[in-house]
XYZ file of N, CA and C in Angstrom:
729
model
N 9.412 -18.352 31.132
C 8.460 -18.727 30.142
C 8.746 -19.290 28.272
N 9.548 -20.845 28.260
C 10.451 -21.379 27.126
C 9.882 -20.822 26.216
N 10.639 -21.543 25.070
C 10.185 -20.587 23.579
C 9.275 -21.144 23.330
N 7.643 -20.613 22.552
C 7.219 -21.574 21.805
C 8.112 -21.727 20.434
N 7.511 -22.836 19.950
C 7.453 -24.046 18.466
C 6.429 -23.927 17.633
N 6.306 -24.170 16.261
C 4.966 -24.261 15.806
C 5.357 -24.419 14.168
N 4.509 -25.483 13.587
C 4.819 -25.736 12.065
C 3.766 -24.755 11.040
N 4.302 -24.573 10.024
C 3.434 -23.779 8.729
C 2.676 -24.407 8.476
N 0.984 -23.911 8.164
C 0.412 -24.703 6.926
C 0.662 -24.363 6.229
N 1.811 -25.278 5.548
C 2.290 -24.632 4.460
C 1.411 -24.594 2.970
N 0.614 -26.237 2.595
C -0.168 -26.832 1.853
C -1.013 -25.369 1.929
N -1.578 -25.662 3.099
C -2.633 -24.556 3.202
C -2.692 -23.008 2.354
N -1.707 -23.319 2.878
C -1.088 -21.505 2.544
C -1.394 -21.079 0.949
N -0.422 -21.295 0.111
C 0.062 -21.787 -0.534
C -1.435 -22.491 -2.077
N -2.464 -23.303 -1.497
C -3.706 -23.223 -2.385
C -4.588 -21.752 -1.932
N -4.436 -20.838 -0.292
C -4.977 -19.793 -0.772
C -4.546 -18.471 -1.102
N -2.993 -18.368 -2.288
C -2.602 -17.701 -3.030
C -0.911 -17.154 -1.899
N -0.710 -17.913 -0.847
C 0.293 -17.600 -0.085
C 1.060 -17.909 -0.698
N 2.254 -16.351 -0.849
C 3.999 -16.668 -1.775
C 4.574 -17.649 -0.275
N 5.421 -18.284 -0.219
C 6.171 -19.618 0.275
C 7.724 -19.450 0.094
N 8.351 -18.411 0.919
C 9.795 -18.786 0.816
C 10.536 -19.026 0.108
N 10.640 -20.846 0.125
C 11.509 -21.261 -0.698
C 10.451 -21.354 -2.208
N 9.619 -21.133 -2.629
C 8.221 -20.969 -3.488
C 8.657 -20.429 -5.235
N 8.430 -21.003 -5.786
C 8.866 -20.310 -7.052
C 8.269 -19.171 -7.250
N 9.083 -19.122 -8.288
C 8.886 -17.308 -9.672
C 7.194 -17.216 -9.602
N 6.658 -16.561 -8.705
C 5.410 -16.518 -9.335
C 4.891 -14.732 -9.778
N 3.667 -14.003 -10.008
C 3.437 -13.249 -10.642
C 3.223 -12.205 -9.041
N 2.409 -12.702 -8.077
C 2.537 -11.880 -6.889
C 3.735 -12.252 -5.785
N 4.285 -13.019 -5.881
C 5.650 -13.546 -5.433
C 6.509 -11.833 -6.208
N 6.568 -11.854 -6.453
C 6.953 -11.050 -7.408
C 6.901 -9.346 -7.313
N 5.605 -9.077 -6.671
C 4.786 -7.584 -6.783
C 5.650 -8.070 -5.196
N 4.886 -8.608 -3.931
C 5.852 -8.692 -2.358
C 7.132 -8.344 -2.665
N 7.822 -8.764 -3.668
C 9.143 -8.814 -3.123
C 9.397 -6.781 -3.732
N 8.952 -6.618 -4.805
C 9.063 -4.956 -5.717
C 8.509 -4.356 -3.407
N 7.537 -4.625 -3.241
C 7.859 -3.298 -2.362
C 7.989 -3.907 -1.172
N 8.090 -5.303 -0.495
C 9.366 -5.211 0.970
C 10.619 -4.633 0.548
N 10.900 -4.222 -0.903
C 12.405 -4.439 -0.619
C 11.957 -2.915 -0.739
N 11.361 -1.927 -1.079
C 10.419 0.029 -0.378
C 11.174 -0.532 0.965
N 10.398 -1.141 1.622
C 10.509 -1.010 3.140
C 11.853 -1.515 3.779
N 12.415 -1.788 3.427
C 13.364 -2.734 3.882
C 14.575 -1.470 3.938
N 14.759 -1.018 2.796
C 15.324 -0.249 2.777
C 15.513 1.048 3.758
N 13.944 1.599 3.941
C 13.768 2.892 4.437
C 14.214 1.945 5.678
N 14.001 1.319 6.508
C 13.919 0.452 7.976
C 15.456 0.265 7.930
N 16.423 0.375 7.604
C 17.663 0.036 6.996
C 18.393 1.187 6.615
N 18.092 2.222 6.477
C 19.212 3.525 5.885
C 19.415 4.367 7.044
N 21.010 4.248 6.545
C 21.127 4.867 7.526
C 20.764 5.459 9.411
N 20.903 6.665 8.748
C 19.269 7.326 10.065
C 17.820 6.191 11.008
N 18.242 5.111 10.382
C 16.980 4.936 10.834
C 17.080 4.345 12.559
N 15.828 4.530 13.090
C 15.920 4.365 14.852
C 15.255 2.603 14.556
N 14.842 2.402 15.643
C 14.437 0.671 15.989
C 13.002 0.603 15.566
N 12.449 1.983 15.995
C 11.024 2.239 14.923
C 11.124 2.150 13.928
N 11.754 2.536 13.266
C 12.366 2.042 11.659
C 12.203 0.854 11.227
N 11.928 0.117 11.991
C 11.673 -1.520 11.880
C 10.184 -1.610 12.098
N 9.811 -1.363 13.066
C 8.652 -1.338 13.521
C 7.162 -1.119 12.114
N 6.477 -1.775 11.536
C 5.997 -1.090 10.287
C 4.639 -1.852 10.426
N 2.896 -1.156 10.710
C 2.266 -1.573 10.347
C 1.089 -1.672 9.111
N 0.784 -2.484 8.889
C -0.362 -2.534 8.011
C -2.061 -2.763 8.072
N -2.439 -1.704 7.770
C -3.949 -1.141 7.649
C -4.290 -1.349 7.235
N -6.216 -0.876 7.128
C -6.813 -0.261 5.760
C -8.276 -0.172 6.547
N -9.039 1.246 5.909
C -9.767 1.592 6.518
C -11.099 0.895 6.427
N -11.503 -0.175 5.803
C -12.849 -1.382 6.617
C -12.219 -2.289 5.894
N -12.602 -3.407 6.511
C -12.584 -4.896 6.743
C -12.544 -5.482 4.948
N -11.971 -6.243 4.928
C -12.729 -7.248 3.666
C -11.502 -6.865 1.841
N -10.620 -5.755 2.434
C -10.075 -5.136 2.090
C -8.352 -5.640 1.834
N -8.593 -6.932 2.176
C -7.137 -7.224 1.656
C -5.517 -7.126 3.008
N -5.896 -6.324 4.206
C -5.295 -6.315 5.026
C -4.072 -7.924 5.550
N -5.625 -8.596 5.970
C -4.647 -9.238 6.165
C -3.236 -10.452 5.578
N -3.800 -10.482 4.529
C -3.710 -11.735 2.901
C -2.289 -10.529 2.897
N -2.192 -9.525 2.909
C -1.073 -8.308 2.295
C -0.247 -8.695 3.298
N -0.513 -8.293 4.740
C 0.536 -8.591 5.970
C 1.303 -9.582 6.006
N 0.974 -10.619 6.116
C 0.715 -12.413 6.113
C 1.916 -12.650 4.529
N 1.701 -11.823 3.779
C 2.128 -12.212 2.003
C 3.562 -11.155 2.486
N 3.355 -10.086 3.417
C 5.313 -9.340 3.911
C 6.190 -10.206 4.768
N 5.374 -10.869 5.370
C 6.242 -11.512 6.118
C 6.688 -12.479 5.624
N 5.695 -13.431 4.854
C 6.646 -14.307 3.954
C 8.041 -14.115 3.254
N 7.463 -12.710 2.437
C 8.086 -12.385 1.871
C 9.885 -12.379 2.974
N 9.566 -11.361 4.233
C 10.997 -11.363 4.854
C 11.209 -12.085 5.234
N 11.001 -13.218 5.854
C 11.377 -14.153 5.857
C 12.473 -15.106 4.596
N 12.468 -14.572 3.336
C 12.664 -15.382 2.074
C 14.364 -14.457 2.543
N 14.634 -13.455 3.368
C 16.002 -13.039 3.806
C 16.701 -13.304 3.987
N 17.931 -12.938 3.099
C 19.357 -13.933 4.643
C 19.358 -13.532 5.516
N 19.492 -11.510 5.414
C 19.852 -10.918 7.003
C 18.745 -10.448 7.274
N 17.987 -11.030 7.086
C 16.990 -10.297 8.620
C 15.475 -11.141 8.924
N 15.026 -11.515 10.258
C 14.268 -11.896 10.587
C 12.739 -10.808 10.584
N 11.436 -12.152 10.830
C 10.700 -10.593 10.885
C 9.468 -11.731 11.601
N 9.260 -10.527 12.351
C 8.021 -10.511 13.622
C 7.347 -10.072 13.198
N 6.192 -10.986 13.225
C 4.683 -10.353 12.261
C 3.756 -10.890 13.527
N 3.311 -9.647 14.745
C 2.550 -9.828 15.379
C 1.392 -9.488 15.027
N 0.371 -10.250 15.630
C -1.352 -9.999 15.475
C -1.612 -8.972 16.191
N -2.282 -8.150 15.921
C -2.496 -6.703 16.094
C -3.982 -6.187 16.722
N -4.599 -8.025 15.180
C -6.590 -7.132 15.677
C -6.915 -8.060 16.678
N -6.618 -6.824 17.351
C -6.777 -7.788 18.935
C -8.279 -8.039 19.892
N -9.400 -7.487 18.410
C -10.649 -8.049 19.085
C -11.193 -9.447 17.761
N -10.579 -9.897 16.791
C -11.201 -10.772 15.875
C -9.617 -11.641 15.719
N -8.582 -11.789 16.003
C -7.648 -12.313 16.438
C -7.034 -13.606 14.867
N -6.711 -13.605 14.056
C -6.671 -14.916 13.034
C -5.343 -15.132 12.533
N -4.397 -14.798 13.465
C -3.105 -15.121 12.417
C -2.807 -16.323 12.849
N -2.527 -16.834 13.862
C -2.238 -18.295 14.425
C -3.095 -19.292 13.702
N -4.029 -18.950 13.534
C -5.608 -20.097 12.932
C -5.554 -20.236 11.599
N -4.494 -18.602 10.836
C -4.549 -19.116 9.564
C -3.250 -19.378 9.056
N -2.599 -18.700 10.189
C -1.159 -20.127 9.725
C -1.148 -21.363 10.458
N -2.353 -21.667 11.191
C -2.402 -23.386 11.397
C -0.884 -23.677 12.674
N -1.215 -22.627 13.196
C -0.700 -22.512 14.435
C -1.322 -22.154 16.291
N -1.096 -23.539 16.643
C -1.256 -22.676 17.891
C -1.509 -21.502 18.970
N -2.385 -20.791 18.626
C -2.758 -19.539 19.546
C -2.248 -19.813 21.249
N -2.249 -18.797 21.729
C -1.109 -18.796 23.326
C -1.663 -17.195 23.299
N -0.807 -17.317 24.950
C -1.045 -16.311 25.717
C 0.172 -14.676 24.351
N -0.075 -13.847 24.252
C 0.126 -12.727 23.487
C 0.545 -11.426 23.212
N 0.109 -10.932 22.896
C 0.302 -8.971 22.810
C -0.342 -8.660 24.177
N -1.363 -8.451 24.520
C -2.016 -7.992 25.271
C -1.916 -8.254 26.756
N -1.842 -9.650 26.821
C -1.158 -10.201 27.408
C 0.620 -9.388 27.997
N 1.490 -9.490 27.686
C 2.330 -8.749 28.031
C 2.288 -7.742 27.784
N 1.130 -6.482 27.033
C 1.339 -5.619 28.403
C 0.489 -5.666 29.368
N -0.844 -6.337 29.531
C -1.465 -5.861 31.081
C -0.415 -6.767 31.722
N 0.781 -7.308 31.760
C 0.566 -8.698 32.970
C 2.325 -8.284 32.615
N 3.165 -6.920 33.239
C 5.006 -6.460 33.296
C 5.714 -6.974 33.604
N 5.652 -8.578 34.169
C 5.587 -9.646 34.722
C 6.131 -10.946 34.123
N 5.320 -10.472 33.101
C 5.183 -11.528 31.885
C 6.349 -11.725 30.131
N 6.885 -12.177 30.087
C 7.847 -11.327 29.381
C 7.277 -11.298 28.212
N 7.399 -10.644 26.696
C 6.659 -11.148 25.471
C 7.729 -12.149 24.145
N 9.275 -12.436 24.951
C 9.898 -12.886 24.338
C 9.507 -14.233 24.377
N 8.447 -14.425 25.805
C 8.782 -16.365 25.706
C 7.104 -16.323 24.820
N 6.581 -15.059 25.038
C 4.676 -15.462 24.064
C 5.193 -15.550 22.387
N 6.095 -15.229 22.405
C 6.713 -15.280 20.549
C 6.959 -17.125 20.090
N 5.987 -17.345 18.639
C 6.606 -18.485 17.858
C 7.582 -18.035 17.087
N 7.871 -19.615 17.555
C 9.151 -19.627 16.209
C 9.091 -20.678 15.095
N 9.141 -20.445 13.909
C 7.925 -21.585 13.617
C 8.941 -22.184 12.759
N 8.623 -23.666 11.921
C 9.666 -23.272 10.765
C 10.138 -23.235 9.928
N 9.821 -21.757 9.692
C 9.897 -21.184 7.772
C 11.116 -20.403 9.547
N 11.800 -20.789 8.579
C 13.591 -19.732 10.189
C 13.633 -19.016 10.477
N 13.341 -18.005 9.319
C 13.499 -16.579 9.506
C 11.281 -15.768 10.006
N 10.939 -16.630 10.194
C 9.224 -16.145 10.331
C 9.191 -16.141 11.977
N 8.927 -14.990 12.849
C 7.912 -15.749 14.278
C 6.054 -15.658 13.945
N 5.774 -15.597 14.828
C 4.777 -14.539 14.771
C 3.913 -14.741 16.874
N 3.915 -13.537 16.734
C 3.282 -12.866 18.171
C 1.678 -12.972 18.024
N 1.082 -13.102 18.607
C -0.828 -13.591 18.899
C -1.159 -12.196 19.627
N -2.448 -12.283 19.724
C -3.236 -11.115 19.994
C -3.115 -10.980 21.857
N -3.479 -12.724 22.086
C -3.207 -12.310 23.004
C -4.985 -12.784 23.686
N -5.273 -12.109 24.918
C -6.595 -12.244 25.190
C -7.562 -11.583 24.931
N -8.521 -11.647 24.928
C -9.467 -10.909 23.659
C -9.954 -10.118 25.209
N -10.007 -8.679 24.994
C -10.426 -7.288 26.235
C -10.876 -6.485 25.593
N -12.038 -6.224 27.496
C -12.888 -5.207 26.622
C -12.310 -3.509 26.666
N -10.651 -3.431 27.682
C -9.735 -2.086 27.850
C -9.016 -2.702 27.129
N -9.288 -3.201 25.365
C -7.610 -3.193 24.802
C -6.997 -2.190 24.108
N -8.109 -0.396 24.213
C -7.935 0.591 23.505
C -6.643 0.672 24.928
N -8.053 1.173 26.105
C -6.676 1.823 27.467
C -5.216 1.045 27.345
N -6.145 -0.402 26.834
C -3.640 -0.654 26.936
C -2.935 -0.339 26.331
N -3.823 -0.254 24.861
C -3.008 0.159 23.587
C -1.896 1.601 24.204
N -3.250 2.501 24.763
C -2.687 4.155 25.099
C -1.608 4.309 25.985
N -1.139 3.055 26.956
C -0.870 3.166 28.422
C 0.475 3.010 27.778
N 1.529 3.924 28.711
C 3.113 3.531 28.283
C 2.804 1.903 28.625
N 2.751 1.225 29.195
C 2.707 -0.753 28.583
C 3.743 -0.733 27.448
N 2.661 -0.310 26.599
C 2.607 -1.280 25.330
C 3.753 -0.284 24.015
N 4.496 1.004 25.077
C 5.535 1.544 24.641
C 6.829 0.447 24.840
N 6.398 0.314 25.864
C 7.853 -0.612 26.629
C 7.959 -2.261 26.061
N 6.586 -2.588 25.754
C 6.209 -3.919 25.980
C 6.704 -3.767 24.578
N 7.503 -2.212 23.399
C 7.034 -2.359 21.700
C 8.645 -1.900 21.469
N 9.239 -1.431 22.825
C 9.986 -0.997 22.736
C 11.048 -1.918 22.930
N 10.496 -3.003 23.105
C 11.414 -4.615 24.168
C 11.732 -5.500 23.116
N 10.553 -5.306 21.978
C 10.473 -6.507 21.047
C 10.963 -5.765 19.462
N 11.495 -4.392 19.723
C 12.400 -3.450 18.446
C 13.923 -4.293 18.619
N 14.013 -3.571 19.885
C 15.902 -3.677 19.997
C 15.785 -5.121 21.042
N 15.448 -6.065 20.815
C 15.555 -7.747 21.300
C 16.315 -7.990 20.483
N 16.456 -7.800 18.834
C 16.952 -8.401 17.950
C 17.013 -7.493 16.672
N 18.953 -6.853 16.329
C 18.953 -5.646 15.597
C 18.539 -5.803 13.415
N 18.820 -7.297 13.640
C 18.110 -7.684 12.166
C 15.988 -8.028 12.168
N 15.977 -7.928 13.231
C 13.958 -7.992 13.161
C 13.697 -6.563 12.436
N 12.553 -7.229 11.996
C 11.578 -6.826 11.169
C 10.370 -7.051 11.920
N 9.255 -5.454 12.599
C 7.868 -6.481 13.095
C 6.784 -6.168 12.430
N 6.205 -6.694 12.015
C 5.106 -6.116 11.222
C 3.712 -6.807 12.022
N 3.192 -5.248 11.817
C 1.179 -5.140 13.332
C 0.716 -5.338 11.721
N -0.430 -6.631 12.170
C -1.711 -6.687 11.067
C -2.652 -5.888 12.168
N -3.005 -4.828 11.826
C -3.918 -4.551 12.488
C -5.719 -4.433 12.366
N -6.321 -3.755 13.515
C -7.660 -4.256 12.866
C -7.841 -3.081 11.409
N -9.430 -2.375 11.170
C -9.509 -2.175 10.303
C -9.838 -0.390 10.689
N -8.875 0.492 10.219
C -8.666 1.795 10.600
C -10.675 2.560 11.410
N -11.527 2.236 10.431
C -12.550 2.990 10.400
C -13.323 1.651 11.680
N -13.160 0.521 11.102
C -13.327 -0.618 12.717
C -13.715 -0.787 13.658
N -12.568 -0.068 13.976
C -11.747 -0.711 15.194
C -10.751 1.468 15.788
N -10.968 1.012 17.464
C -10.034 1.500 17.305
C -8.191 1.612 17.723
N -8.538 0.136 18.011
C -6.621 -0.323 18.349
C -5.507 0.464 17.495
N -6.335 0.189 16.184
C -5.384 0.913 14.330
C -4.344 1.945 15.250
N -5.711 2.592 15.681
C -4.680 4.283 15.483
C -3.447 5.059 16.815
N -3.523 3.995 17.936
C -2.519 3.919 19.013
C -1.726 3.284 19.150
N -1.411 2.402 17.800
C -0.014 0.915 17.542
C 0.478 1.994 16.457
N -0.228 2.558 16.032
C 0.050 4.021 14.429
C 0.922 5.082 15.504
N 0.864 5.735 16.518
C 1.434 6.186 16.989
C 3.190 5.313 17.745
N 3.177 3.942 17.554
C 5.127 3.200 17.622
C 5.651 2.659 16.510
N 5.489 2.946 15.532
C 5.508 2.619 14.297
C 6.173 3.619 13.570
N 7.591 2.705 12.537
C 8.222 3.818 11.989
C 7.189 4.495 10.503
N 6.186 3.058 9.959
C 6.519 3.885 9.170
C 4.206 2.954 8.938
N 3.274 2.730 7.847
C 2.182 2.324 8.024
C 2.090 1.944 6.435
N 1.363 1.036 6.542
C 1.312 0.590 4.317
C -0.228 0.144 5.221
N -0.821 1.187 3.918
C -2.513 1.429 4.113
C -2.750 0.140 2.867
N -3.392 -0.500 3.377
C -3.753 -1.009 1.654
C -4.955 -0.934 2.178
N -5.253 -1.158 0.265
C -6.267 0.391 -0.745
C -7.270 -1.436 -2.079
N -7.888 -1.685 -1.482
C -8.804 -2.284 -2.640
C -9.410 -1.838 -3.163
N -8.926 -2.087 -4.610
C -9.652 -0.841 -5.965
C -11.139 -1.064 -6.110
N -11.504 -1.887 -5.829
C -13.089 -2.301 -6.412
C -13.726 -2.359 -5.400
N -13.579 -1.476 -3.621
C -14.253 -1.532 -2.534
C -13.665 -0.244 -1.966
N -12.396 0.214 -1.694
C -12.208 1.830 -0.676
C -12.291 2.884 -1.424
N -13.490 3.606 -1.287
C -13.875 4.689 -0.813
C -13.306 6.263 -0.669
N -13.314 7.194 -1.397
C -11.947 8.336 -1.001
C -11.600 9.192 0.299
N -13.746 9.052 0.220
C -14.430 9.299 1.504
C -12.799 8.557 2.849
N -13.581 6.891 2.842
C -13.627 7.038 3.199
C -11.953 6.412 4.398
N -11.040 6.607 2.722
C -9.167 6.794 2.894
C -8.824 7.852 3.411
N -9.305 8.828 3.760
C -8.650 10.327 3.585
C -8.949 9.950 5.669
N -10.434 9.691 6.050
C -10.317 8.984 8.026
C -10.011 8.569 7.566
N -9.897 7.650 7.240
C -7.502 6.315 7.212
C -6.980 7.386 7.564
N -6.906 8.161 7.587
C -5.660 8.689 7.405
C -5.366 9.304 8.165
N -6.284 9.734 8.389
C -6.393 10.996 9.631
C -5.559 9.953 10.715
N -7.115 8.963 11.265
C -7.185 8.292 12.111
C -5.998 7.634 12.888
N -4.617 7.658 11.599
C -2.900 7.214 11.953
C -2.674 7.983 11.880
N -2.392 8.858 11.478
C -1.665 10.721 11.738
C -0.613 10.153 13.033
N -0.903 9.520 14.128
C -0.191 9.758 14.537
C 1.465 8.590 14.499
N 1.337 8.783 13.641
C 2.796 7.680 12.562
C 2.713 8.822 10.610
N 3.728 9.366 11.022
C 3.968 10.312 9.910
C 4.501 9.784 8.136
N 4.410 8.780 8.996
C 4.756 8.227 7.237
C 3.806 6.937 6.871
N 3.292 7.803 6.021
C 1.581 6.528 4.810
C 1.968 6.412 4.119
N 2.290 4.762 3.371
C 2.553 4.531 2.152
C 1.198 4.221 2.215
N 1.036 4.238 0.345
C -0.680 3.448 -0.157
C -0.226 2.011 -0.828
N -0.076 1.232 -0.266
C -0.931 -0.050 -1.699
C -2.102 -0.204 -1.497
N -1.984 -0.485 -3.477
C -3.143 -0.577 -3.897
C -3.404 -1.772 -4.503
N -3.997 -2.814 -3.632
C -5.191 -4.349 -4.188
C -5.607 -4.247 -4.815
N -5.705 -5.134 -6.059
C -6.618 -6.359 -6.933
C -7.564 -4.934 -7.813
N -5.902 -4.288 -8.295
C -6.010 -3.389 -9.572
C -6.348 -4.782 -11.162
N -6.891 -4.186 -11.785
C -6.628 -4.608 -13.321
C -6.814 -3.615 -14.126
N -5.034 -3.018 -14.758
C -5.046 -3.009 -15.052
C -5.285 -2.839 -16.728
N -5.146 -4.361 -17.254
C -5.665 -4.322 -18.352
C -5.178 -5.934 -18.336
N -5.996 -6.737 -19.401
C -6.279 -7.884 -19.608
C -4.897 -8.982 -18.891
N -4.891 -9.735 -18.514
C -3.870 -10.651 -18.142
C -2.432 -9.746 -16.756
N -2.075 -8.953 -17.273
C -1.755 -7.885 -16.186
C -1.988 -7.786 -15.028
N -1.171 -6.838 -13.973
C -0.656 -6.944 -12.457
C -2.030 -6.462 -12.339
N -2.684 -7.319 -10.966
C -3.234 -7.820 -10.610
C -3.422 -7.198 -9.244
N -2.090 -7.215 -8.694
C -2.065 -7.275 -7.046
C -0.718 -5.906 -6.764
N -0.312 -4.926 -6.075
C 0.537 -4.029 -5.728
C 0.930 -3.321 -6.869
N -0.446 -2.945 -7.880
C 0.069 -2.377 -9.611
C 0.671 -0.009 -8.465
N 0.462 -0.263 -7.082
C 0.763 1.153 -7.139
C 0.910 0.965 -5.926
N 1.728 1.446 -5.354
C 2.885 1.941 -3.949
C 3.192 3.402 -3.865
N 3.545 3.429 -2.582
C 4.043 4.866 -2.725
C 3.643 5.454 -1.708
N 3.853 6.295 -0.791
C 3.883 7.607 0.197
C 2.487 8.357 -0.385
N 1.361 9.225 1.267
C 0.700 9.243 0.764
C 0.958 11.028 0.320
N 0.532 11.606 -0.902
C 1.144 12.726 -0.864
C -0.273 14.458 -0.116
């Protein structure tokens, strides 16, 4: 399958509050720079493995800003000179990434896992943002969780992670308490970024979600929509490891 290409809907994304790699300096752009720097340092540490370059962005419940964070992190990493980023739509029951970015949907992650003959690299969309590529979720399937728990998933994700040594892979997963695929993907990544909405996520839900994602032993919290003071930072006011 030849490489797929697409143009990102820059104007629509900017209007919706997303950061562009070639955009101006804004408060939210700086917030994501702070977060990505810690993630990149961990992913490229001297003892890092290909798994450490795979990151899962999750949340406990819907509407906590998970996809907003995943896309903004991907766009921020795309501004780097030494890295490229692959944004994977792993919300396999309700995929939104291609439509959000203005890209044409098509075969993707689940199709490559289900059919070993399908080259996952051929499913990747190379965008006109030079260092940003997107892997759609692919076909919606009733057996998605079982497929993600299969050895085929390990093979496909290993291929994604090792194809390019400067590739950072970001998975936008379904909410952990709303769908089971997130817990399966957590077994394959080096780090989970758990988005916590300050005015929505409860402690009980957060603890339950962290327990479900314990297949990864490095889970970080990213606090979203925290109003600390009038005119102060609202996004990313806390980023740190689960204690």
